[in-house]
PDB file of C-alpha atoms in Angstrom:
ATOM      1  CA  UNK K   1    -141.068  57.693-117.421  1.00  0.00           C
ATOM      2  CA  UNK K   2    -142.119  61.018-118.941  1.00  0.00           C
ATOM      3  CA  UNK K   3    -139.560  63.211-120.738  1.00  0.00           C
ATOM      4  CA  UNK K   4    -140.514  66.231-118.624  1.00  0.00           C
ATOM      5  CA  UNK K   5    -139.283  64.637-115.406  1.00  0.00           C
ATOM      6  CA  UNK K   6    -136.106  65.971-113.826  1.00  0.00           C
ATOM      7  CA  UNK K   7    -133.817  63.011-113.311  1.00  0.00           C
ATOM      8  CA  UNK K   8    -130.379  63.239-111.683  1.00  0.00           C
ATOM      9  CA  UNK K   9    -127.733  61.863-114.004  1.00  0.00           C
ATOM     10  CA  UNK K  10    -125.584  58.981-112.829  1.00  0.00           C
ATOM     11  CA  UNK K  11    -122.371  58.529-114.778  1.00  0.00           C
ATOM     12  CA  UNK K  12    -120.326  55.374-114.983  1.00  0.00           C
ATOM     13  CA  UNK K  13    -116.757  56.097-115.952  1.00  0.00           C
ATOM     14  CA  UNK K  14    -114.348  53.781-117.677  1.00  0.00           C
ATOM     15  CA  UNK K  15    -110.753  54.960-117.652  1.00  0.00           C
ATOM     16  CA  UNK K  16    -108.205  54.311-120.329  1.00  0.00           C
ATOM     17  CA  UNK K  17    -104.444  54.673-120.474  1.00  0.00           C
ATOM     18  CA  UNK K  18    -103.011  57.677-122.281  1.00  0.00           C
ATOM     19  CA  UNK K  19     -99.793  57.879-124.272  1.00  0.00           C
ATOM     20  CA  UNK K  20     -97.899  60.627-126.055  1.00  0.00           C
ATOM     21  CA  UNK K  21     -99.893  61.068-129.240  1.00  0.00           C
ATOM     22  CA  UNK K  22     -99.259  62.843-132.515  1.00  0.00           C
ATOM     23  CA  UNK K  23    -102.443  64.794-133.293  1.00  0.00           C
ATOM     24  CA  UNK K  24    -101.915  64.222-137.022  1.00  0.00           C
ATOM     25  CA  UNK K  25    -102.853  60.545-136.595  1.00  0.00           C
ATOM     26  CA  UNK K  26    -106.563  60.044-137.239  1.00  0.00           C
ATOM     27  CA  UNK K  27    -106.404  56.618-135.560  1.00  0.00           C
ATOM     28  CA  UNK K  28    -105.157  58.101-132.297  1.00  0.00           C
ATOM     29  CA  UNK K  29    -107.717  60.888-132.454  1.00  0.00           C
ATOM     30  CA  UNK K  30    -110.409  58.232-132.103  1.00  0.00           C
ATOM     31  CA  UNK K  31    -108.863  56.555-129.054  1.00  0.00           C
ATOM     32  CA  UNK K  32    -111.468  56.060-126.340  1.00  0.00           C
ATOM     33  CA  UNK K  33    -111.126  58.265-123.251  1.00  0.00           C
ATOM     34  CA  UNK K  34    -114.258  57.764-121.126  1.00  0.00           C
ATOM     35  CA  UNK K  35    -117.986  57.188-121.175  1.00  0.00           C
ATOM     36  CA  UNK K  36    -120.843  58.599-119.153  1.00  0.00           C
ATOM     37  CA  UNK K  37    -124.083  56.597-119.244  1.00  0.00           C
ATOM     38  CA  UNK K  38    -127.302  57.386-117.400  1.00  0.00           C
ATOM     39  CA  UNK K  39    -128.619  54.366-115.498  1.00  0.00           C
ATOM     40  CA  UNK K  40    -132.159  54.970-116.740  1.00  0.00           C
ATOM     41  CA  UNK K  41    -133.059  53.302-120.060  1.00  0.00           C
ATOM     42  CA  UNK K  42    -135.570  54.110-122.785  1.00  0.00           C
ATOM     43  CA  UNK K  43    -138.937  52.428-122.337  1.00  0.00           C
ATOM     44  CA  UNK K  44    -139.121  51.716-126.044  1.00  0.00           C
ATOM     45  CA  UNK K  45    -141.302  48.712-127.017  1.00  0.00           C
ATOM     46  CA  UNK K  46    -142.282  50.418-130.286  1.00  0.00           C
ATOM     47  CA  UNK K  47    -138.735  51.386-131.199  1.00  0.00           C
ATOM     48  CA  UNK K  48    -139.579  55.102-131.498  1.00  0.00           C
ATOM     49  CA  UNK K  49    -136.759  56.283-129.233  1.00  0.00           C
ATOM     50  CA  UNK K  50    -134.224  54.083-131.004  1.00  0.00           C
ATOM     51  CA  UNK K  51    -135.289  55.475-134.373  1.00  0.00           C
ATOM     52  CA  UNK K  52    -135.106  59.053-133.071  1.00  0.00           C
ATOM     53  CA  UNK K  53    -131.652  58.455-131.615  1.00  0.00           C
ATOM     54  CA  UNK K  54    -130.454  56.963-134.889  1.00  0.00           C
ATOM     55  CA  UNK K  55    -131.759  60.025-136.752  1.00  0.00           C
ATOM     56  CA  UNK K  56    -129.919  62.272-134.302  1.00  0.00           C
ATOM     57  CA  UNK K  57    -126.670  60.361-134.776  1.00  0.00           C
ATOM     58  CA  UNK K  58    -126.956  60.585-138.571  1.00  0.00           C
ATOM     59  CA  UNK K  59    -127.548  64.338-138.394  1.00  0.00           C
ATOM     60  CA  UNK K  60    -124.546  64.891-136.141  1.00  0.00           C
ATOM     61  CA  UNK K  61    -122.298  62.759-138.356  1.00  0.00           C
ATOM     62  CA  UNK K  62    -123.404  64.703-141.428  1.00  0.00           C
ATOM     63  CA  UNK K  63    -122.775  68.065-139.761  1.00  0.00           C
ATOM     64  CA  UNK K  64    -119.323  67.011-138.571  1.00  0.00           C
ATOM     65  CA  UNK K  65    -117.983  67.179-142.125  1.00  0.00           C
ATOM     66  CA  UNK K  66    -118.333  70.982-142.110  1.00  0.00           C
ATOM     67  CA  UNK K  67    -118.537  71.966-138.424  1.00  0.00           C
ATOM     68  CA  UNK K  68    -116.409  71.498-135.308  1.00  0.00           C
ATOM     69  CA  UNK K  69    -119.470  71.964-133.069  1.00  0.00           C
ATOM     70  CA  UNK K  70    -123.152  71.333-133.713  1.00  0.00           C
ATOM     71  CA  UNK K  71    -126.166  71.066-131.435  1.00  0.00           C
ATOM     72  CA  UNK K  72    -129.664  70.002-132.398  1.00  0.00           C
ATOM     73  CA  UNK K  73    -132.918  68.425-131.221  1.00  0.00           C
ATOM     74  CA  UNK K  74    -134.866  65.777-133.069  1.00  0.00           C
ATOM     75  CA  UNK K  75    -138.096  63.795-132.625  1.00  0.00           C
ATOM     76  CA  UNK K  76    -141.621  64.780-131.642  1.00  0.00           C
ATOM     77  CA  UNK K  77    -144.245  64.138-129.025  1.00  0.00           C
ATOM     78  CA  UNK K  78    -142.798  62.165-126.119  1.00  0.00           C
ATOM     79  CA  UNK K  79    -139.687  61.039-128.016  1.00  0.00           C
ATOM     80  CA  UNK K  80    -137.589  64.195-128.309  1.00  0.00           C
ATOM     81  CA  UNK K  81    -133.817  63.903-127.917  1.00  0.00           C
ATOM     82  CA  UNK K  82    -131.250  66.692-127.928  1.00  0.00           C
ATOM     83  CA  UNK K  83    -127.628  66.115-128.775  1.00  0.00           C
ATOM     84  CA  UNK K  84    -124.366  67.737-129.757  1.00  0.00           C
ATOM     85  CA  UNK K  85    -120.827  67.001-130.817  1.00  0.00           C
ATOM     86  CA  UNK K  86    -117.583  68.905-130.591  1.00  0.00           C
ATOM     87  CA  UNK K  87    -114.210  68.290-132.166  1.00  0.00           C
ATOM     88  CA  UNK K  88    -110.925  69.619-130.921  1.00  0.00           C
ATOM     89  CA  UNK K  89    -110.239  73.057-132.344  1.00  0.00           C
ATOM     90  CA  UNK K  90    -107.098  72.058-134.263  1.00  0.00           C
ATOM     91  CA  UNK K  91    -108.711  69.195-136.202  1.00  0.00           C
ATOM     92  CA  UNK K  92    -109.385  69.355-139.924  1.00  0.00           C
ATOM     93  CA  UNK K  93    -112.979  68.897-141.097  1.00  0.00           C
ATOM     94  CA  UNK K  94    -112.102  65.431-142.394  1.00  0.00           C
ATOM     95  CA  UNK K  95    -110.521  64.338-139.098  1.00  0.00           C
ATOM     96  CA  UNK K  96    -113.494  65.743-137.205  1.00  0.00           C
ATOM     97  CA  UNK K  97    -115.889  63.751-139.365  1.00  0.00           C
ATOM     98  CA  UNK K  98    -113.835  60.563-138.982  1.00  0.00           C
ATOM     99  CA  UNK K  99    -113.785  61.051-135.209  1.00  0.00           C
ATOM    100  CA  UNK K 100    -117.537  61.602-134.841  1.00  0.00           C
ATOM    101  CA  UNK K 101    -118.332  58.650-137.124  1.00  0.00           C
ATOM    102  CA  UNK K 102    -116.803  56.311-134.541  1.00  0.00           C
ATOM    103  CA  UNK K 103    -119.028  57.396-131.663  1.00  0.00           C
ATOM    104  CA  UNK K 104    -122.586  56.171-132.410  1.00  0.00           C
ATOM    105  CA  UNK K 105    -121.589  52.486-132.430  1.00  0.00           C
ATOM    106  CA  UNK K 106    -119.441  53.018-129.345  1.00  0.00           C
ATOM    107  CA  UNK K 107    -122.352  54.698-127.599  1.00  0.00           C
ATOM    108  CA  UNK K 108    -124.709  51.820-128.336  1.00  0.00           C
ATOM    109  CA  UNK K 109    -122.129  49.254-127.188  1.00  0.00           C
ATOM    110  CA  UNK K 110    -121.073  51.164-124.066  1.00  0.00           C
ATOM    111  CA  UNK K 111    -124.407  52.671-122.963  1.00  0.00           C
ATOM    112  CA  UNK K 112    -127.113  50.706-124.767  1.00  0.00           C
ATOM    113  CA  UNK K 113    -130.453  52.521-124.568  1.00  0.00           C
ATOM    114  CA  UNK K 114    -129.474  54.956-121.819  1.00  0.00           C
ATOM    115  CA  UNK K 115    -131.664  58.058-121.873  1.00  0.00           C
ATOM    116  CA  UNK K 116    -128.508  60.186-121.695  1.00  0.00           C
ATOM    117  CA  UNK K 117    -124.936  59.402-122.668  1.00  0.00           C
ATOM    118  CA  UNK K 118    -121.578  60.981-123.411  1.00  0.00           C
ATOM    119  CA  UNK K 119    -118.686  59.376-125.263  1.00  0.00           C
ATOM    120  CA  UNK K 120    -115.315  61.154-125.181  1.00  0.00           C
ATOM    121  CA  UNK K 121    -112.592  60.279-127.660  1.00  0.00           C
ATOM    122  CA  UNK K 122    -109.171  61.849-127.831  1.00  0.00           C
ATOM    123  CA  UNK K 123    -110.185  64.266-130.580  1.00  0.00           C
ATOM    124  CA  UNK K 124    -113.924  64.706-130.117  1.00  0.00           C
ATOM    125  CA  UNK K 125    -116.983  63.923-128.035  1.00  0.00           C
ATOM    126  CA  UNK K 126    -120.707  63.456-128.499  1.00  0.00           C
ATOM    127  CA  UNK K 127    -123.478  63.606-125.935  1.00  0.00           C
ATOM    128  CA  UNK K 128    -127.256  63.331-125.981  1.00  0.00           C
ATOM    129  CA  UNK K 129    -130.171  63.305-123.551  1.00  0.00           C
ATOM    130  CA  UNK K 130    -133.950  63.109-123.739  1.00  0.00           C
ATOM    131  CA  UNK K 131    -135.537  66.540-123.471  1.00  0.00           C
ATOM    132  CA  UNK K 132    -136.333  67.255-119.824  1.00  0.00           C
ATOM    133  CA  UNK K 133    -133.343  65.325-118.538  1.00  0.00           C
ATOM    134  CA  UNK K 134    -131.499  67.111-115.720  1.00  0.00           C
ATOM    135  CA  UNK K 135    -127.864  67.521-116.784  1.00  0.00           C
ATOM    136  CA  UNK K 136    -125.089  68.046-114.302  1.00  0.00           C
ATOM    137  CA  UNK K 137    -123.549  71.484-113.767  1.00  0.00           C
ATOM    138  CA  UNK K 138    -121.280  72.989-116.453  1.00  0.00           C
ATOM    139  CA  UNK K 139    -118.169  72.839-114.265  1.00  0.00           C
ATOM    140  CA  UNK K 140    -118.767  69.421-112.710  1.00  0.00           C
ATOM    141  CA  UNK K 141    -115.716  67.161-112.967  1.00  0.00           C
ATOM    142  CA  UNK K 142    -116.505  64.260-115.296  1.00  0.00           C
ATOM    143  CA  UNK K 143    -113.131  62.607-115.663  1.00  0.00           C
ATOM    144  CA  UNK K 144    -109.472  63.204-114.877  1.00  0.00           C
ATOM    145  CA  UNK K 145    -106.100  61.692-115.700  1.00  0.00           C
ATOM    146  CA  UNK K 146    -103.088  62.665-113.592  1.00  0.00           C
ATOM    147  CA  UNK K 147     -99.658  61.733-114.921  1.00  0.00           C
ATOM    148  CA  UNK K 148     -97.896  59.275-112.612  1.00  0.00           C
ATOM    149  CA  UNK K 149     -94.647  61.228-112.613  1.00  0.00           C
ATOM    150  CA  UNK K 150     -94.150  64.137-110.212  1.00  0.00           C
ATOM    151  CA  UNK K 151     -92.174  67.312-110.908  1.00  0.00           C
ATOM    152  CA  UNK K 152     -89.838  68.250-108.039  1.00  0.00           C
ATOM    153  CA  UNK K 153     -88.233  71.202-109.802  1.00  0.00           C
ATOM    154  CA  UNK K 154     -88.210  74.374-107.693  1.00  0.00           C
ATOM    155  CA  UNK K 155     -90.727  76.908-108.926  1.00  0.00           C
ATOM    156  CA  UNK K 156     -92.738  74.438-111.008  1.00  0.00           C
ATOM    157  CA  UNK K 157     -95.972  75.322-109.202  1.00  0.00           C
ATOM    158  CA  UNK K 158     -95.666  79.004-110.102  1.00  0.00           C
ATOM    159  CA  UNK K 159     -94.735  78.143-113.684  1.00  0.00           C
ATOM    160  CA  UNK K 160     -97.727  75.832-113.958  1.00  0.00           C
ATOM    161  CA  UNK K 161    -100.062  78.494-112.568  1.00  0.00           C
ATOM    162  CA  UNK K 162     -98.893  80.939-115.212  1.00  0.00           C
ATOM    163  CA  UNK K 163     -99.167  78.366-118.003  1.00  0.00           C
ATOM    164  CA  UNK K 164    -102.700  77.381-116.991  1.00  0.00           C
ATOM    165  CA  UNK K 165    -103.622  81.050-116.801  1.00  0.00           C
ATOM    166  CA  UNK K 166    -102.739  81.371-120.481  1.00  0.00           C
ATOM    167  CA  UNK K 167    -105.736  79.182-121.337  1.00  0.00           C
ATOM    168  CA  UNK K 168    -108.196  81.680-119.858  1.00  0.00           C
ATOM    169  CA  UNK K 169    -106.417  84.505-121.692  1.00  0.00           C
ATOM    170  CA  UNK K 170    -106.500  82.530-124.924  1.00  0.00           C
ATOM    171  CA  UNK K 171    -110.250  81.891-124.843  1.00  0.00           C
ATOM    172  CA  UNK K 172    -111.154  85.361-123.580  1.00  0.00           C
ATOM    173  CA  UNK K 173    -111.423  86.891-127.059  1.00  0.00           C
ATOM    174  CA  UNK K 174    -114.792  87.011-128.789  1.00  0.00           C
ATOM    175  CA  UNK K 175    -115.506  83.776-130.640  1.00  0.00           C
ATOM    176  CA  UNK K 176    -112.558  81.904-129.129  1.00  0.00           C
ATOM    177  CA  UNK K 177    -113.341  78.540-127.552  1.00  0.00           C
ATOM    178  CA  UNK K 178    -110.012  76.752-128.158  1.00  0.00           C
ATOM    179  CA  UNK K 179    -106.466  77.523-127.081  1.00  0.00           C
ATOM    180  CA  UNK K 180    -103.183  75.635-127.302  1.00  0.00           C
ATOM    181  CA  UNK K 181     -99.727  76.947-126.486  1.00  0.00           C
ATOM    182  CA  UNK K 182     -96.586  76.595-124.429  1.00  0.00           C
ATOM    183  CA  UNK K 183     -95.074  78.508-121.541  1.00  0.00           C
ATOM    184  CA  UNK K 184     -91.596  77.693-120.233  1.00  0.00           C
ATOM    185  CA  UNK K 185     -91.669  73.947-120.968  1.00  0.00           C
ATOM    186  CA  UNK K 186     -95.362  73.560-120.057  1.00  0.00           C
ATOM    187  CA  UNK K 187     -97.724  72.828-122.955  1.00  0.00           C
ATOM    188  CA  UNK K 188    -101.359  73.681-122.252  1.00  0.00           C
ATOM    189  CA  UNK K 189    -104.596  73.185-124.129  1.00  0.00           C
ATOM    190  CA  UNK K 190    -108.188  74.102-123.397  1.00  0.00           C
ATOM    191  CA  UNK K 191    -111.551  74.157-125.114  1.00  0.00           C
ATOM    192  CA  UNK K 192    -115.114  75.131-124.225  1.00  0.00           C
ATOM    193  CA  UNK K 193    -118.357  73.776-125.587  1.00  0.00           C
ATOM    194  CA  UNK K 194    -119.219  75.741-128.708  1.00  0.00           C
ATOM    195  CA  UNK K 195    -122.322  77.544-127.454  1.00  0.00           C
ATOM    196  CA  UNK K 196    -120.846  78.638-124.123  1.00  0.00           C
ATOM    197  CA  UNK K 197    -120.693  82.406-123.668  1.00  0.00           C
ATOM    198  CA  UNK K 198    -117.268  84.010-123.531  1.00  0.00           C
ATOM    199  CA  UNK K 199    -117.632  84.841-119.840  1.00  0.00           C
ATOM    200  CA  UNK K 200    -118.798  81.317-118.990  1.00  0.00           C
ATOM    201  CA  UNK K 201    -115.996  79.818-121.093  1.00  0.00           C
ATOM    202  CA  UNK K 202    -113.350  81.752-119.174  1.00  0.00           C
ATOM    203  CA  UNK K 203    -114.974  80.749-115.890  1.00  0.00           C
ATOM    204  CA  UNK K 204    -115.078  77.089-116.948  1.00  0.00           C
ATOM    205  CA  UNK K 205    -111.413  76.824-117.961  1.00  0.00           C
ATOM    206  CA  UNK K 206    -110.361  78.652-114.799  1.00  0.00           C
ATOM    207  CA  UNK K 207    -112.361  76.088-112.847  1.00  0.00           C
ATOM    208  CA  UNK K 208    -110.642  73.318-114.801  1.00  0.00           C
ATOM    209  CA  UNK K 209    -107.228  74.809-114.072  1.00  0.00           C
ATOM    210  CA  UNK K 210    -108.057  74.890-110.369  1.00  0.00           C
ATOM    211  CA  UNK K 211    -109.129  71.262-110.471  1.00  0.00           C
ATOM    212  CA  UNK K 212    -105.920  70.299-112.274  1.00  0.00           C
ATOM    213  CA  UNK K 213    -103.923  71.763-109.402  1.00  0.00           C
ATOM    214  CA  UNK K 214    -106.112  70.348-106.628  1.00  0.00           C
ATOM    215  CA  UNK K 215    -106.642  66.911-108.196  1.00  0.00           C
ATOM    216  CA  UNK K 216    -103.209  66.310-109.719  1.00  0.00           C
ATOM    217  CA  UNK K 217    -100.817  68.465-107.678  1.00  0.00           C
ATOM    218  CA  UNK K 218     -97.371  68.578-109.303  1.00  0.00           C
ATOM    219  CA  UNK K 219     -98.030  65.715-111.719  1.00  0.00           C
ATOM    220  CA  UNK K 220     -96.034  65.865-114.920  1.00  0.00           C
ATOM    221  CA  UNK K 221     -99.324  66.060-116.839  1.00  0.00           C
ATOM    222  CA  UNK K 222    -103.051  66.298-116.305  1.00  0.00           C
ATOM    223  CA  UNK K 223    -106.254  66.099-118.293  1.00  0.00           C
ATOM    224  CA  UNK K 224    -109.384  67.538-116.713  1.00  0.00           C
ATOM    225  CA  UNK K 225    -112.773  67.044-118.369  1.00  0.00           C
ATOM    226  CA  UNK K 226    -115.689  69.138-117.112  1.00  0.00           C
ATOM    227  CA  UNK K 227    -119.231  69.082-118.479  1.00  0.00           C
ATOM    228  CA  UNK K 228    -118.720  72.086-120.765  1.00  0.00           C
ATOM    229  CA  UNK K 229    -114.944  72.431-121.121  1.00  0.00           C
ATOM    230  CA  UNK K 230    -111.670  70.609-120.705  1.00  0.00           C
ATOM    231  CA  UNK K 231    -108.075  71.578-120.061  1.00  0.00           C
ATOM    232  CA  UNK K 232    -104.779  69.738-120.127  1.00  0.00           C
ATOM    233  CA  UNK K 233    -101.122  70.368-119.505  1.00  0.00           C
ATOM    234  CA  UNK K 234     -97.882  68.481-120.086  1.00  0.00           C
ATOM    235  CA  UNK K 235     -94.441  69.360-118.716  1.00  0.00           C
ATOM    236  CA  UNK K 236     -91.407  68.877-120.955  1.00  0.00           C
ATOM    237  CA  UNK K 237     -88.185  69.521-118.989  1.00  0.00           C
ATOM    238  CA  UNK K 238     -86.185  69.848-122.219  1.00  0.00           C
ATOM    239  CA  UNK K 239     -88.687  72.234-123.780  1.00  0.00           C
ATOM    240  CA  UNK K 240     -91.983  71.748-125.613  1.00  0.00           C
ATOM    241  CA  UNK K 241     -91.326  69.701-128.792  1.00  0.00           C
ATOM    242  CA  UNK K 242     -91.734  71.559-132.062  1.00  0.00           C
ATOM    243  CA  UNK K 243     -94.648  69.462-133.224  1.00  0.00           C
ATOM    244  CA  UNK K 244     -98.371  69.376-132.770  1.00  0.00           C
ATOM    245  CA  UNK K 245     -99.316  67.734-129.485  1.00  0.00           C
ATOM    246  CA  UNK K 246    -102.519  66.076-128.401  1.00  0.00           C
ATOM    247  CA  UNK K 247    -104.270  66.923-125.129  1.00  0.00           C
ATOM    248  CA  UNK K 248    -103.201  63.610-123.640  1.00  0.00           C
ATOM    249  CA  UNK K 249     -99.552  64.535-123.229  1.00  0.00           C
ATOM    250  CA  UNK K 250     -97.461  62.356-120.916  1.00  0.00           C
ATOM    251  CA  UNK K 251     -98.751  59.286-119.178  1.00  0.00           C
ATOM    252  CA  UNK K 252     -95.746  58.732-116.951  1.00  0.00           C
TER     253      UNK K 252
END
């Protein structure tokens, strides 16, 4: 199977339960969220692809000690693999590094020798694909979690619309790809992939906000993961707590 072929990606998703998390906990930052594994595997009798993938992982781990986002390509000839990682914008460099360190082993256990894979943890994600692989669109829905509780409060829909709109405003400035804030008891968070243009970032989080409304309705919380951005919200009827909150928010 040549690397120049265009192959549609097929993701297998594994859901996990979310809880209210304190973002200062490095253990909770590495909680597993979902995986996406291409069905196609490396044809690798010589071990070249495995070695190239291992080199890629080591490079990304190394870069995560000083960067929140890094994208690179490694290998040569017919064994070229591109990959990237991104950490949540409010993580320290040390927490980012600790988060990314967890992913390579998870990837190998969850996806084996898939020619493309993505592993999402609570505080970071890593993805790779062989060069020539056909990725899905930037605003394709990869994974969602809708809180089981429903908000019946009058006017919640309008309040939620305004709160979600703050994400697009927050990432609209030059160089901004992360936003977190509260609006009238609704805590929102959003982030775009680090190399997305400002215009595309705004478009992506707006798309995510629309999916949160259409997929989760008036759920007390939602997490929406697209290919190149994610957004979340959590409703706190007694007001947003005065502490740092993770994107997982409420689970019930």
